[in-house]
Amino acid sequence: MSVHCREKLLLLYRRYQSYVMKNPAATAQLESTVRTLSYLIAGRFADSHELSELVYSASNLLVLLNDGILRKGLCRSLPMSLSQQKLLMWLTVLEYVEVFTEMGAAKLYGERCRWVVIILIQLAKAVLRILLLFWYKAGIQTSPPVSPLDRETQLGCKENEDKDEVPSEEPAFVGQRCGRVMRSLSSIPSFQSRHWGAPQHDNPPRRPEEELLQPPTHLGLQETIAESLFIARPLVHLLGLGVCGSRSWKPWIISGILDITNLSLMRDTKRLNRRERAEMRRRAFLLLYYLLRSPFYDRYSQTRIMFLLRLLADYVPGVGLVARPLLDYLPVWQKVYFYNWG
């Protein structure tokens, strides 16, 4: 019986793979619909925040699954060993489901189980990142670890490669009298990759996917220490909360010092590749989250942020459509650990 069910599931998965490869546009539309649904659900009824996060996590996992299918079909596998790919995949899955797991544990089993889940997830992420840093020399860890596939570019490149394999006519016709350049019908590209200029004969620009798949930058001793501090910061913060309590300033201050030290040691970003520089900019932006993290938020920024949002919602036309949902959701967001400390 189990073998029969396994065969049915395998057949169903193969059919889904074939559908994704043949209909990438419809697949992208499905992913967008699921993600939009998660935004529409939030705040509509009781337990809507948990359901909204479940749908949002499912949309991210769906994108990850479909990207894997398309990468395999387009022969665009990640430039690394299979074991490293699996570690990155598991790390990505943890990042996608951590918020829902925390909210579900708190809803079903209470605060103690919530903190157990938080500690286990942070430990698992730290172990995976340490393996990637020291064993696989993966360099700076980005978020998400597996970047989404640039489908439009990759599918366009695949069509161009298929066309290059078949002999075709000249890509353009030049009038003898007027000298006007006109594209031949046989060289018309796909709709997504069309442009209204003259046909390009020079070398094409570098593809975004090629830049994202560049090998990681080798880290020296200083950069390795900085990345180690980044990996250890969540565990140090959790340890501080356990020792000093959630109302103490010490975990907040120590965590901030570790983040600033990490950015200071990584200040030379010129030799980093494009994706690593984007990650460092993201980490610098996340310093603003300290305004929304307790105890600073509880004692200083909460009243000011709420006052500003109410002022914008009441006196600026149109802003209320965004500000009022933020007023309702910000207290929920601030209480979820992985939203502001993950």
Tab-separated table of C-alpha atoms in Angstrom:
chain	number	residue	atom	x	y	z
A	1	MET	CA	0.000	0.000	0.000
A	2	SER	CA	2.756	2.444	0.927
A	3	VAL	CA	4.656	1.616	-2.281
A	4	HIS	CA	1.529	2.274	-4.331
A	5	CYS	CA	0.998	5.645	-2.627
A	6	ARG	CA	4.653	6.542	-3.138
A	7	GLU	CA	4.388	5.793	-6.848
A	8	LYS	CA	1.268	7.942	-7.115
A	9	LEU	CA	2.991	10.839	-5.350
A	10	LEU	CA	6.042	10.484	-7.573
A	11	LEU	CA	3.860	10.500	-10.690
A	12	LEU	CA	1.991	13.563	-9.408
A	13	TYR	CA	5.275	15.379	-8.723
A	14	ARG	CA	6.561	14.586	-12.217
A	15	ARG	CA	3.386	15.989	-13.722
A	16	TYR	CA	3.811	19.122	-11.630
A	17	GLN	CA	7.434	19.431	-12.796
A	18	SER	CA	6.297	19.199	-16.400
A	19	TYR	CA	3.607	21.826	-15.786
A	20	VAL	CA	6.075	24.270	-14.207
A	21	MET	CA	8.537	23.876	-17.075
A	22	LYS	CA	5.858	24.377	-19.722
A	23	ASN	CA	3.959	27.179	-17.962
A	24	PRO	CA	6.409	29.400	-16.026
A	25	ALA	CA	4.183	32.478	-16.410
A	26	ALA	CA	1.141	30.701	-14.938
A	27	THR	CA	3.344	29.390	-12.120
A	28	ALA	CA	4.547	32.912	-11.290
A	29	GLN	CA	0.937	34.106	-11.286
A	30	LEU	CA	-0.002	31.365	-8.827
A	31	GLU	CA	2.848	32.359	-6.517
A	32	SER	CA	1.807	36.028	-6.624
A	33	THR	CA	-1.800	35.108	-5.903
A	34	VAL	CA	-0.868	33.055	-2.846
A	35	ARG	CA	1.351	35.849	-1.509
A	36	THR	CA	-1.332	38.494	-2.079
A	37	LEU	CA	-3.817	36.279	-0.259
A	38	SER	CA	-1.564	36.302	2.816
A	39	TYR	CA	-1.736	40.122	2.912
A	40	LEU	CA	-5.519	40.155	2.525
A	41	ILE	CA	-6.087	37.663	5.342
A	42	ALA	CA	-4.145	39.548	8.027
A	43	GLY	CA	-6.384	41.232	10.603
A	44	ARG	CA	-9.668	40.048	9.088
A	45	PHE	CA	-10.733	37.625	11.836
A	46	ALA	CA	-9.542	35.766	14.926
A	47	ASP	CA	-6.285	33.859	14.413
A	48	SER	CA	-5.858	35.653	11.080
A	49	HIS	CA	-2.244	36.585	11.824
A	50	GLU	CA	-1.223	32.939	12.206
A	51	LEU	CA	-3.129	31.925	9.070
A	52	SER	CA	-1.676	34.855	7.137
A	53	GLU	CA	1.855	33.845	8.138
A	54	LEU	CA	1.133	30.228	7.158
A	55	VAL	CA	0.023	31.306	3.673
A	56	TYR	CA	3.028	33.647	3.351
A	57	SER	CA	5.443	30.871	4.344
A	58	ALA	CA	3.732	28.521	1.891
A	59	SER	CA	4.181	31.070	-0.912
A	60	ASN	CA	7.920	31.340	-0.175
A	61	LEU	CA	8.293	27.554	-0.118
A	62	LEU	CA	6.350	27.332	-3.391
A	63	VAL	CA	8.744	29.810	-5.018
A	64	LEU	CA	11.710	27.820	-3.692
A	65	LEU	CA	10.274	24.568	-5.086
A	66	ASN	CA	9.459	26.041	-8.487
A	67	ASP	CA	12.865	27.719	-8.752
A	68	GLY	CA	14.509	24.362	-8.092
A	69	ILE	CA	12.451	22.733	-10.847
A	70	LEU	CA	13.263	25.506	-13.328
A	71	ARG	CA	16.963	25.490	-12.443
A	72	LYS	CA	17.086	21.761	-13.070
A	73	GLY	CA	15.209	22.060	-16.348
A	74	LEU	CA	17.312	24.997	-17.555
A	75	CYS	CA	20.579	23.383	-16.400
A	76	ARG	CA	21.268	26.399	-14.156
A	77	SER	CA	22.349	24.572	-11.011
A	78	LEU	CA	24.104	26.483	-8.237
A	79	PRO	CA	27.933	26.512	-8.634
A	80	MET	CA	28.690	24.432	-5.547
A	81	SER	CA	28.736	20.875	-4.251
A	82	LEU	CA	25.508	18.953	-3.693
A	83	SER	CA	26.028	18.800	0.081
A	84	GLN	CA	26.472	22.586	0.247
A	85	GLN	CA	23.326	23.062	-1.825
A	86	LYS	CA	21.397	20.927	0.669
A	87	LEU	CA	22.684	22.982	3.608
A	88	LEU	CA	21.673	26.212	1.883
A	89	MET	CA	18.277	24.732	1.065
A	90	TRP	CA	17.631	23.726	4.684
A	91	LEU	CA	18.794	27.123	5.918
A	92	THR	CA	16.429	28.819	3.468
A	93	VAL	CA	13.523	26.642	4.578
A	94	LEU	CA	14.215	27.521	8.225
A	95	GLU	CA	14.194	31.235	7.419
A	96	TYR	CA	10.916	30.887	5.537
A	97	VAL	CA	9.020	28.987	8.261
A	98	GLU	CA	10.565	30.382	11.466
A	99	VAL	CA	7.940	33.084	12.042
A	100	PHE	CA	4.987	30.755	11.536
A	101	THR	CA	6.627	28.081	13.703
A	102	GLU	CA	7.076	30.582	16.536
A	103	MET	CA	3.516	31.888	16.272
A	104	GLY	CA	2.062	28.378	16.031
A	105	ALA	CA	4.020	27.148	19.056
A	106	ALA	CA	2.873	30.133	21.125
A	107	LYS	CA	-0.742	29.648	20.059
A	108	LEU	CA	-0.874	25.904	20.738
A	109	TYR	CA	1.479	25.335	23.678
A	110	GLY	CA	2.189	28.702	25.313
A	111	GLU	CA	5.198	30.958	25.924
A	112	ARG	CA	7.557	28.309	27.271
A	113	CYS	CA	7.215	26.175	24.135
A	114	ARG	CA	7.589	29.323	22.014
A	115	TRP	CA	10.983	30.079	23.530
A	116	VAL	CA	12.090	26.452	23.170
A	117	VAL	CA	11.226	26.610	19.456
A	118	ILE	CA	13.088	29.930	19.078
A	119	ILE	CA	16.237	28.527	20.722
A	120	LEU	CA	16.170	25.326	18.637
A	121	ILE	CA	15.734	27.217	15.364
A	122	GLN	CA	18.515	29.691	16.182
A	123	LEU	CA	20.836	26.836	17.176
A	124	ALA	CA	20.089	24.995	13.933
A	125	LYS	CA	20.704	28.128	11.854
A	126	ALA	CA	23.959	28.843	13.679
A	127	VAL	CA	25.251	25.285	13.125
A	128	LEU	CA	24.404	25.411	9.401
A	129	ARG	CA	26.048	28.825	8.989
A	130	ILE	CA	29.188	27.730	10.837
A	131	LEU	CA	29.482	24.704	8.552
A	132	LEU	CA	29.058	26.908	5.495
A	133	LEU	CA	31.608	29.444	6.756
A	134	PHE	CA	34.409	27.191	7.981
A	135	TRP	CA	33.883	23.884	6.150
A	136	TYR	CA	32.650	25.026	2.733
A	137	LYS	CA	34.295	28.495	2.759
A	138	ALA	CA	30.985	29.998	1.608
A	139	GLY	CA	31.951	33.533	2.645
A	140	ILE	CA	29.337	36.074	3.693
A	141	GLN	CA	25.970	34.469	4.447
A	142	THR	CA	23.146	36.206	2.587
A	143	SER	CA	19.407	36.281	3.219
A	144	PRO	CA	17.752	34.314	1.772
A	145	PRO	CA	20.634	31.824	1.412
A	146	VAL	CA	19.238	30.580	-1.931
A	147	SER	CA	18.430	33.623	-4.028
A	148	PRO	CA	15.254	33.548	-6.153
A	149	LEU	CA	15.783	32.656	-9.797
A	150	ASP	CA	15.660	35.516	-12.306
A	151	ARG	CA	13.123	33.645	-14.407
A	152	GLU	CA	12.546	36.242	-17.111
A	153	THR	CA	16.244	36.517	-17.864
A	154	GLN	CA	16.924	32.792	-17.650
A	155	LEU	CA	13.960	31.787	-19.809
A	156	GLY	CA	14.908	34.445	-22.356
A	157	CYS	CA	18.487	33.169	-22.405
A	158	LYS	CA	17.225	29.618	-22.893
A	159	GLU	CA	15.134	30.686	-25.887
A	160	ASN	CA	18.106	32.515	-27.378
A	161	GLU	CA	20.331	29.466	-26.904
A	162	ASP	CA	17.749	27.295	-28.634
A	163	LYS	CA	17.583	29.731	-31.518
A	164	ASP	CA	21.364	29.842	-31.808
A	165	GLU	CA	21.431	26.098	-32.349
A	166	VAL	CA	19.224	26.445	-35.447
A	167	PRO	CA	20.639	28.269	-38.504
A	168	SER	CA	18.598	31.394	-39.178
A	169	GLU	CA	18.539	34.298	-41.581
A	170	GLU	CA	20.268	37.602	-41.029
A	171	PRO	CA	18.855	39.345	-37.950
A	172	ALA	CA	18.184	42.563	-39.858
A	173	PHE	CA	17.734	43.960	-43.347
A	174	VAL	CA	19.381	47.236	-44.358
A	175	GLY	CA	17.718	49.228	-47.138
A	176	GLN	CA	20.058	50.010	-50.046
A	177	ARG	CA	18.727	53.536	-50.630
A	178	CYS	CA	17.550	54.802	-47.243
A	179	GLY	CA	19.916	52.741	-45.066
A	180	ARG	CA	17.091	51.953	-42.625
A	181	VAL	CA	17.584	48.890	-40.411
A	182	MET	CA	14.557	46.553	-40.242
A	183	ARG	CA	14.278	43.376	-38.181
A	184	SER	CA	13.571	40.162	-40.069
A	185	LEU	CA	10.581	38.067	-38.973
A	186	SER	CA	12.741	35.044	-38.191
A	187	SER	CA	14.803	36.945	-35.599
A	188	ILE	CA	11.937	38.286	-33.474
A	189	PRO	CA	12.671	37.429	-29.806
A	190	SER	CA	10.127	36.421	-27.181
A	191	PHE	CA	7.702	39.066	-25.948
A	192	GLN	CA	9.450	39.416	-22.567
A	193	SER	CA	12.850	40.148	-24.093
A	194	ARG	CA	11.777	42.466	-26.941
A	195	HIS	CA	13.063	46.019	-27.251
A	196	TRP	CA	12.308	48.738	-29.754
A	197	GLY	CA	15.878	49.599	-30.682
A	198	ALA	CA	17.949	48.340	-33.567
A	199	PRO	CA	19.198	44.716	-33.407
A	200	GLN	CA	22.199	44.307	-31.142
A	201	HIS	CA	25.349	42.887	-32.715
A	202	ASP	CA	27.762	43.732	-29.910
A	203	ASN	CA	28.468	41.629	-26.853
A	204	PRO	CA	25.383	41.512	-24.597
A	205	PRO	CA	25.563	42.988	-21.086
A	206	ARG	CA	26.310	40.776	-18.170
A	207	ARG	CA	23.297	38.794	-17.004
A	208	PRO	CA	22.041	39.449	-13.462
A	209	GLU	CA	21.910	35.722	-12.728
A	210	GLU	CA	25.595	35.361	-13.679
A	211	GLU	CA	26.503	38.111	-11.212
A	212	LEU	CA	24.476	36.439	-8.452
A	213	LEU	CA	26.150	33.090	-9.089
A	214	GLN	CA	29.693	34.435	-8.776
A	215	PRO	CA	31.882	32.437	-6.387
A	216	PRO	CA	31.965	33.799	-2.816
A	217	THR	CA	34.703	36.241	-1.898
A	218	HIS	CA	37.534	34.729	0.116
A	219	LEU	CA	37.421	36.086	3.664
A	220	GLY	CA	40.553	36.983	5.579
A	221	LEU	CA	40.953	36.687	9.328
A	222	GLN	CA	39.239	40.019	10.057
A	223	GLU	CA	36.265	39.266	7.798
A	224	THR	CA	35.950	35.746	9.225
A	225	ILE	CA	35.801	37.160	12.757
A	226	ALA	CA	33.132	39.641	11.617
A	227	GLU	CA	31.015	36.897	10.047
A	228	SER	CA	31.433	34.742	13.150
A	229	LEU	CA	30.106	37.623	15.275
A	230	PHE	CA	27.117	37.894	12.949
A	231	ILE	CA	26.393	34.171	13.352
A	232	ALA	CA	26.845	34.257	17.132
A	233	ARG	CA	24.800	37.417	17.778
A	234	PRO	CA	21.338	35.695	17.969
A	235	LEU	CA	22.645	33.100	20.421
A	236	VAL	CA	24.352	35.755	22.553
A	237	HIS	CA	21.139	37.775	22.613
A	238	LEU	CA	19.074	34.747	23.672
A	239	LEU	CA	21.616	33.961	26.382
A	240	GLY	CA	21.401	37.557	27.610
A	241	LEU	CA	17.599	37.352	27.729
A	242	GLY	CA	17.823	34.161	29.762
A	243	VAL	CA	20.305	35.603	32.241
A	244	CYS	CA	19.162	39.232	32.520
A	245	GLY	CA	15.494	39.094	31.527
A	246	SER	CA	13.538	40.644	28.669
A	247	ARG	CA	13.310	44.077	30.341
A	248	SER	CA	17.050	44.469	30.815
A	249	TRP	CA	19.074	46.782	28.577
A	250	LYS	CA	22.106	44.486	28.559
A	251	PRO	CA	20.956	42.058	25.796
A	252	TRP	CA	19.875	45.013	23.619
A	253	ILE	CA	23.207	46.820	24.081
A	254	ILE	CA	25.394	43.726	23.617
A	255	SER	CA	23.505	42.736	20.474
A	256	GLY	CA	23.881	46.252	19.055
A	257	ILE	CA	27.616	46.259	19.780
A	258	LEU	CA	28.046	42.927	17.965
A	259	ASP	CA	26.126	44.171	14.901
A	260	ILE	CA	28.085	47.433	14.731
A	261	THR	CA	31.369	45.565	15.185
A	262	ASN	CA	30.436	43.190	12.369
A	263	LEU	CA	29.760	46.095	10.003
A	264	SER	CA	32.920	47.925	11.089
A	265	LEU	CA	35.138	44.921	10.401
A	266	MET	CA	33.436	44.470	7.015
A	267	ARG	CA	33.828	48.105	5.996
A	268	ASP	CA	35.965	47.310	2.913
A	269	THR	CA	33.244	46.133	0.509
A	270	LYS	CA	34.963	46.975	-2.785
A	271	ARG	CA	36.226	43.446	-3.362
A	272	LEU	CA	32.887	41.823	-2.519
A	273	ASN	CA	30.615	40.638	-5.303
A	274	ARG	CA	27.235	42.198	-6.027
A	275	ARG	CA	25.158	39.880	-3.849
A	276	GLU	CA	27.517	40.226	-0.869
A	277	ARG	CA	27.450	44.034	-1.101
A	278	ALA	CA	23.646	43.907	-1.131
A	279	GLU	CA	23.756	41.756	2.004
A	280	MET	CA	25.998	44.249	3.802
A	281	ARG	CA	23.610	47.070	2.883
A	282	ARG	CA	20.735	44.982	4.246
A	283	ARG	CA	22.568	44.430	7.535
A	284	ALA	CA	23.266	48.156	7.839
A	285	PHE	CA	19.580	48.914	7.251
A	286	LEU	CA	18.576	46.376	9.927
A	287	LEU	CA	20.259	48.589	12.548
A	288	LEU	CA	17.092	50.705	12.343
A	289	TYR	CA	15.232	47.730	13.815
A	290	TYR	CA	16.782	48.578	17.186
A	291	LEU	CA	14.231	51.404	17.370
A	292	LEU	CA	11.507	48.726	17.293
A	293	ARG	CA	13.179	46.282	19.681
A	294	SER	CA	12.430	46.084	23.372
A	295	PRO	CA	13.238	47.658	25.768
A	296	PHE	CA	13.965	50.741	23.617
A	297	TYR	CA	10.604	50.423	21.833
A	298	ASP	CA	8.634	50.075	25.068
A	299	ARG	CA	10.236	53.086	26.764
A	300	TYR	CA	10.931	55.559	23.941
A	301	SER	CA	9.835	54.872	20.371
A	302	GLN	CA	6.407	53.250	20.802
A	303	THR	CA	4.467	56.406	21.728
A	304	ARG	CA	6.245	58.524	19.092
A	305	ILE	CA	5.713	56.001	16.283
A	306	MET	CA	2.048	55.520	17.182
A	307	PHE	CA	1.497	59.297	17.366
A	308	LEU	CA	3.132	59.790	13.955
A	309	LEU	CA	1.068	57.046	12.328
A	310	ARG	CA	-2.180	58.427	13.770
A	311	LEU	CA	-1.257	61.932	12.622
A	312	LEU	CA	-0.574	60.713	9.081
A	313	ALA	CA	-3.730	58.590	9.007
A	314	ASP	CA	-5.993	61.453	10.170
A	315	TYR	CA	-4.575	64.425	8.272
A	316	VAL	CA	-2.842	63.170	5.101
A	317	PRO	CA	-5.290	61.981	2.418
A	318	GLY	CA	-4.697	58.430	1.220
A	319	VAL	CA	-2.031	57.614	3.790
A	320	GLY	CA	-4.629	56.167	6.141
A	321	LEU	CA	-5.009	53.145	3.859
A	322	VAL	CA	-1.478	52.149	4.873
A	323	ALA	CA	-1.091	53.803	8.285
A	324	ARG	CA	-4.202	52.335	9.959
A	325	PRO	CA	-3.327	48.683	9.181
A	326	LEU	CA	0.181	49.446	10.478
A	327	LEU	CA	-1.300	50.764	13.715
A	328	ASP	CA	-3.167	47.485	14.170
A	329	TYR	CA	-0.351	45.183	13.104
A	330	LEU	CA	2.668	46.871	14.718
A	331	PRO	CA	1.939	45.580	18.265
A	332	VAL	CA	1.596	42.032	16.890
A	333	TRP	CA	4.743	42.408	14.796
A	334	GLN	CA	6.769	43.743	17.730
A	335	LYS	CA	5.925	40.752	19.937
A	336	VAL	CA	7.112	38.144	17.402
A	337	TYR	CA	10.786	37.393	18.043
A	338	PHE	CA	11.744	36.371	14.504
A	339	TYR	CA	10.177	39.497	12.994
A	340	ASN	CA	12.520	41.911	14.737
A	341	TRP	CA	15.349	39.783	16.155
A	342	GLY	CA	15.620	36.950	13.601
